[in-house]
PDB file of C-alpha atoms in Angstrom:
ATOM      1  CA  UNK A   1     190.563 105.847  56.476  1.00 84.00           C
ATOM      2  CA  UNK A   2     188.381 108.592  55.559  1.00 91.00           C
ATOM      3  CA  UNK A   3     185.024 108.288  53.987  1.00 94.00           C
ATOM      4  CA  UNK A   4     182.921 110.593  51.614  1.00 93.00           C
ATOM      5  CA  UNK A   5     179.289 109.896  52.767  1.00 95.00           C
ATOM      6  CA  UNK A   6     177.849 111.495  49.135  1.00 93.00           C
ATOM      7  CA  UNK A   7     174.120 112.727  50.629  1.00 91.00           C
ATOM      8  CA  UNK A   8     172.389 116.015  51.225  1.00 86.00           C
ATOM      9  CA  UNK A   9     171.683 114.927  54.384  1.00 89.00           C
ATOM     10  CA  UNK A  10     173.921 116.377  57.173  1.00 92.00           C
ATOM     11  CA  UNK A  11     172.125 113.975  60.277  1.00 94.00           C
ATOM     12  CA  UNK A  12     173.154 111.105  57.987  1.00 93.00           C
ATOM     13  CA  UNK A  13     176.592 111.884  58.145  1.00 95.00           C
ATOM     14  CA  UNK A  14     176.691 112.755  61.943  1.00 95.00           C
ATOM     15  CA  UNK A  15     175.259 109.565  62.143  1.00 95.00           C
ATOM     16  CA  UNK A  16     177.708 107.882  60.356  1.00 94.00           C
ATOM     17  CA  UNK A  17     180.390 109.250  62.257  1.00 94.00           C
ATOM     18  CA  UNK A  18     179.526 108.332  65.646  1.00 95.00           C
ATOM     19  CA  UNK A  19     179.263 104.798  64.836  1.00 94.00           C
ATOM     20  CA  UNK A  20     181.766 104.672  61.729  1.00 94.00           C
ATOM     21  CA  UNK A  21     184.189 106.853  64.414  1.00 94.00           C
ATOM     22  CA  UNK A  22     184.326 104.409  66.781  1.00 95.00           C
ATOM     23  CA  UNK A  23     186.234 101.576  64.519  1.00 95.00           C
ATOM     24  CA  UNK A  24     188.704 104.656  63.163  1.00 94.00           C
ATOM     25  CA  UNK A  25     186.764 105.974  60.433  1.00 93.00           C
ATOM     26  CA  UNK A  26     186.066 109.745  59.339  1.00 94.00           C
ATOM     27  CA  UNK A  27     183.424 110.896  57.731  1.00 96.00           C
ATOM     28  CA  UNK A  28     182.858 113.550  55.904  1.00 94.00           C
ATOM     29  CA  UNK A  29     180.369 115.130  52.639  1.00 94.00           C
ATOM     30  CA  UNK A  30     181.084 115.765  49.849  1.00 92.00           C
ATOM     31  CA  UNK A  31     181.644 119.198  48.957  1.00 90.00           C
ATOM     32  CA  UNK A  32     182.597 120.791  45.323  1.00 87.00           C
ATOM     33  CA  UNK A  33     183.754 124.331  45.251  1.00 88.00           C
ATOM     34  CA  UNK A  34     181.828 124.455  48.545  1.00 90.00           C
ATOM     35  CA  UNK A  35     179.109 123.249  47.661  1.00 91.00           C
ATOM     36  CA  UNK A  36     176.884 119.819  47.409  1.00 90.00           C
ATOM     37  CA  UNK A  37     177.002 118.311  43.673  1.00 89.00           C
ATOM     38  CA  UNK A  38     174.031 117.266  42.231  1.00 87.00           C
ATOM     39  CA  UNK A  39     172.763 114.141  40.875  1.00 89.00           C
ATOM     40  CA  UNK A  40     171.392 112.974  38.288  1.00 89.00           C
ATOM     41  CA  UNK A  41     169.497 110.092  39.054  1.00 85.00           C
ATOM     42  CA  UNK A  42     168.235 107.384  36.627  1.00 89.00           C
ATOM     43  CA  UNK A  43     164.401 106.945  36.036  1.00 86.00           C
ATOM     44  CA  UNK A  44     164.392 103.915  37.643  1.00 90.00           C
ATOM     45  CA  UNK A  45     162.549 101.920  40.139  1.00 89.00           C
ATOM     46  CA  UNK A  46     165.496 100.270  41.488  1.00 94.00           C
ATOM     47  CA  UNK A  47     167.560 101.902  44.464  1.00 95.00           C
ATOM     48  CA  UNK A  48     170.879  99.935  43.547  1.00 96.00           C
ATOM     49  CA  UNK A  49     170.531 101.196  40.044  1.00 95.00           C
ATOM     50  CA  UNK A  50     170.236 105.264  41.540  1.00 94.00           C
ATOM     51  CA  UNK A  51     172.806 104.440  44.130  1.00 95.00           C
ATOM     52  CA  UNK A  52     175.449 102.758  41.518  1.00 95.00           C
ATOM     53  CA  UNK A  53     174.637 105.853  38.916  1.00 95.00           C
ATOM     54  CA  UNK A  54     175.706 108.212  42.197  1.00 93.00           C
ATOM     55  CA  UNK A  55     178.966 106.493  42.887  1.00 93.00           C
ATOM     56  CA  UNK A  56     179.509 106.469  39.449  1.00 93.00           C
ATOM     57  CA  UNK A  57     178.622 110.310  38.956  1.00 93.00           C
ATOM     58  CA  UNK A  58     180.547 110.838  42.203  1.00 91.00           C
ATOM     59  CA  UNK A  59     183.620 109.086  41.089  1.00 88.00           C
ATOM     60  CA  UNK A  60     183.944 111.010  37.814  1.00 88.00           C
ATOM     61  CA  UNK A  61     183.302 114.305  39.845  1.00 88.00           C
ATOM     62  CA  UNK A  62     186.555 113.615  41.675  1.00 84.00           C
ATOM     63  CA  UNK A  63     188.411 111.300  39.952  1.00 79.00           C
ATOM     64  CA  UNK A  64     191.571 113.710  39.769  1.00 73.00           C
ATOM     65  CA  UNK A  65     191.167 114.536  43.617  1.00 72.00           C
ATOM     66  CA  UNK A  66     189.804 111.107  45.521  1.00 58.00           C
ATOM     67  CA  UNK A  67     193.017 110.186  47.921  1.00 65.00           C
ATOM     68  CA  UNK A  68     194.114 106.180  48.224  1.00 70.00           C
ATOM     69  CA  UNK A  69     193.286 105.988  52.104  1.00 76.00           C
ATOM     70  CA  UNK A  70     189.741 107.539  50.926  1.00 86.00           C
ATOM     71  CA  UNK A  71     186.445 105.324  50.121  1.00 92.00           C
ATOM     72  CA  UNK A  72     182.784 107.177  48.555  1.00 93.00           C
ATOM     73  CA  UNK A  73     179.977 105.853  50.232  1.00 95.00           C
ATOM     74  CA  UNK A  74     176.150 106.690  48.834  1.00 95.00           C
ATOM     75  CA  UNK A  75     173.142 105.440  49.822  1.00 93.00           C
ATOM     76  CA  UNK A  76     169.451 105.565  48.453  1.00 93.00           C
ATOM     77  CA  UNK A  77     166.157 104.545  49.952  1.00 94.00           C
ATOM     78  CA  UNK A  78     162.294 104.718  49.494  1.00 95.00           C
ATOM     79  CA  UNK A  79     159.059 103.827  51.177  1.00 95.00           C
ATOM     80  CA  UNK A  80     157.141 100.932  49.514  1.00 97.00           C
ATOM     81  CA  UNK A  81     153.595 100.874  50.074  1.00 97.00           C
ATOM     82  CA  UNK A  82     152.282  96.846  48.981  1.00 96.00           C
ATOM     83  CA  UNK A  83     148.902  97.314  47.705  1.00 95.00           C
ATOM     84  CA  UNK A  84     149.775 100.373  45.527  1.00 95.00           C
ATOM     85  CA  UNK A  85     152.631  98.839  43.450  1.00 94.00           C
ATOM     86  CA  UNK A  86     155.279  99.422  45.436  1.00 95.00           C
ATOM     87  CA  UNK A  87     155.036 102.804  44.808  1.00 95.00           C
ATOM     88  CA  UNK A  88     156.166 105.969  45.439  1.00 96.00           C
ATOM     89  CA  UNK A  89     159.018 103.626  46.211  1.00 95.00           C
ATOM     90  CA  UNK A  90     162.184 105.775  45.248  1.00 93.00           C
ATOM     91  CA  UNK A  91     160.065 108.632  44.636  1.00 93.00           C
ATOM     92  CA  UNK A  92     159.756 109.045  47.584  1.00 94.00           C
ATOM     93  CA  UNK A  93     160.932 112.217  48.697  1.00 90.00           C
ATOM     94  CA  UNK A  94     159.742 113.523  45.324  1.00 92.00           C
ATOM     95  CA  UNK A  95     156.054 112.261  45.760  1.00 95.00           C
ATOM     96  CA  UNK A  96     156.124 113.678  49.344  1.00 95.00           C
ATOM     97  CA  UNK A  97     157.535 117.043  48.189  1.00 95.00           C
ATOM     98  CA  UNK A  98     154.155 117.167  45.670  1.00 97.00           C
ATOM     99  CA  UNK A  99     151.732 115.642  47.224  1.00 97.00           C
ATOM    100  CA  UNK A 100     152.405 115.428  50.840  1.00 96.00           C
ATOM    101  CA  UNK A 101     151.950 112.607  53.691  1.00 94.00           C
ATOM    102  CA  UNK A 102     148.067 113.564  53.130  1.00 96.00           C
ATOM    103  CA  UNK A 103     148.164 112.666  49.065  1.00 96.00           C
ATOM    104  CA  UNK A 104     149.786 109.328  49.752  1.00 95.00           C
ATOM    105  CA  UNK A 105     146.688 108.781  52.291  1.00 94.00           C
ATOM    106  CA  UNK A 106     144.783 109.545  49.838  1.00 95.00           C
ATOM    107  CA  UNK A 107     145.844 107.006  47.567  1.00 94.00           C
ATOM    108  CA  UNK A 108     144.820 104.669  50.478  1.00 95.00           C
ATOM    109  CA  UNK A 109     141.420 105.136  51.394  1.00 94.00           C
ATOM    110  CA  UNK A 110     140.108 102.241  49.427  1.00 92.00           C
ATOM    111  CA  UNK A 111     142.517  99.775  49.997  1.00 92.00           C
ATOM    112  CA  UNK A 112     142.501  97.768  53.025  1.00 93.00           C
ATOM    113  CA  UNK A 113     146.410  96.246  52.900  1.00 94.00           C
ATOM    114  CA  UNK A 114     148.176  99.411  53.914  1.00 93.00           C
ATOM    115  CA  UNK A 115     151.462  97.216  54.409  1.00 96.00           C
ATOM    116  CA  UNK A 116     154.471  99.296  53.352  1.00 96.00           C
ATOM    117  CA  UNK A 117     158.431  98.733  54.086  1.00 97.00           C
ATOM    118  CA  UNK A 118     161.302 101.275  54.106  1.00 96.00           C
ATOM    119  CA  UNK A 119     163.936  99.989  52.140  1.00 97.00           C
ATOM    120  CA  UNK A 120     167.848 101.367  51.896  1.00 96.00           C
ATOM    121  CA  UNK A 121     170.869 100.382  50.007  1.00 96.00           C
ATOM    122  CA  UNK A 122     174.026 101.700  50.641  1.00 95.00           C
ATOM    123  CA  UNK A 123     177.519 100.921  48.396  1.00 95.00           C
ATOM    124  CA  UNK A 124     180.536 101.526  50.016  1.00 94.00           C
ATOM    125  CA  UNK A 125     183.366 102.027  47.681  1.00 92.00           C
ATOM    126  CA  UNK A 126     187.075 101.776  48.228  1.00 89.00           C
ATOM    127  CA  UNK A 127     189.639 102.138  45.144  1.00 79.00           C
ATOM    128  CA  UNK A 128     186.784 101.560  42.785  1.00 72.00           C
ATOM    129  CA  UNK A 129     186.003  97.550  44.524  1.00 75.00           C
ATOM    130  CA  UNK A 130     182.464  98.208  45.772  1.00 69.00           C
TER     131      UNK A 130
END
């Protein structure tokens, strides 16, 4: 079986591979006239809501082309810092791109509990049972 790994992220998919490669899998990104798609993502704070929106998205973008022996597979993850909210939680890579590793330290220097956690959630879909 083949699987789209739908993420911008070429390690991720070399990743997934290896170990996916060793049961029989392929994997593979996703590619529209040779390029990435984009996404849009919800304004949410929940990663299964952004990662169900891009299998969604992903599954209209190739509903005409997406082979039986093929499953999508999407992912979405953020860095949750406790004593701040939660936050930038799935703005993550958006807070980092504006602000930098230095900004978020910033937001730290009066709080004692820097306890954070990286959370993920993938979806693996195959013939549209997720």
């Amino acid at each position: 079986m083949n699987i789209i790994f739908v993420t911008g992220n070429e390690n991720k998919i070399n990743e997934a591979n290896v170990i996916l490669g060793e049961i029989g899998y392929n994997v593979e990104g996703l590619f529209i006239d040779g390029k990435r798609p984009n996404f849009v993502e919800p304004q949410s704070d929940s990663l299964m809501e952004v990662a169900l929106s891009k299998i969604s998205q992903t599954k209209s973008m190739i509903k005409n082309s997406n082979p039986e022996e093929t499953a999508i597979l999407v992912e979405d993850s953020g860095f949750f810092i406790n004593s701040i909210g939660n936050f930038p939680g799935v703005f993550s890579s958006f807070v980092y791109d504006k602000i930098g590793l230095t900004g978020v330290l910033k937001l730290l220097i009066n709080t004692k509990d820097r306890s954070a956690e990286y959370r993920s959630v993938s979806i693996l879909d195959i013939n549209g049972r997720i």
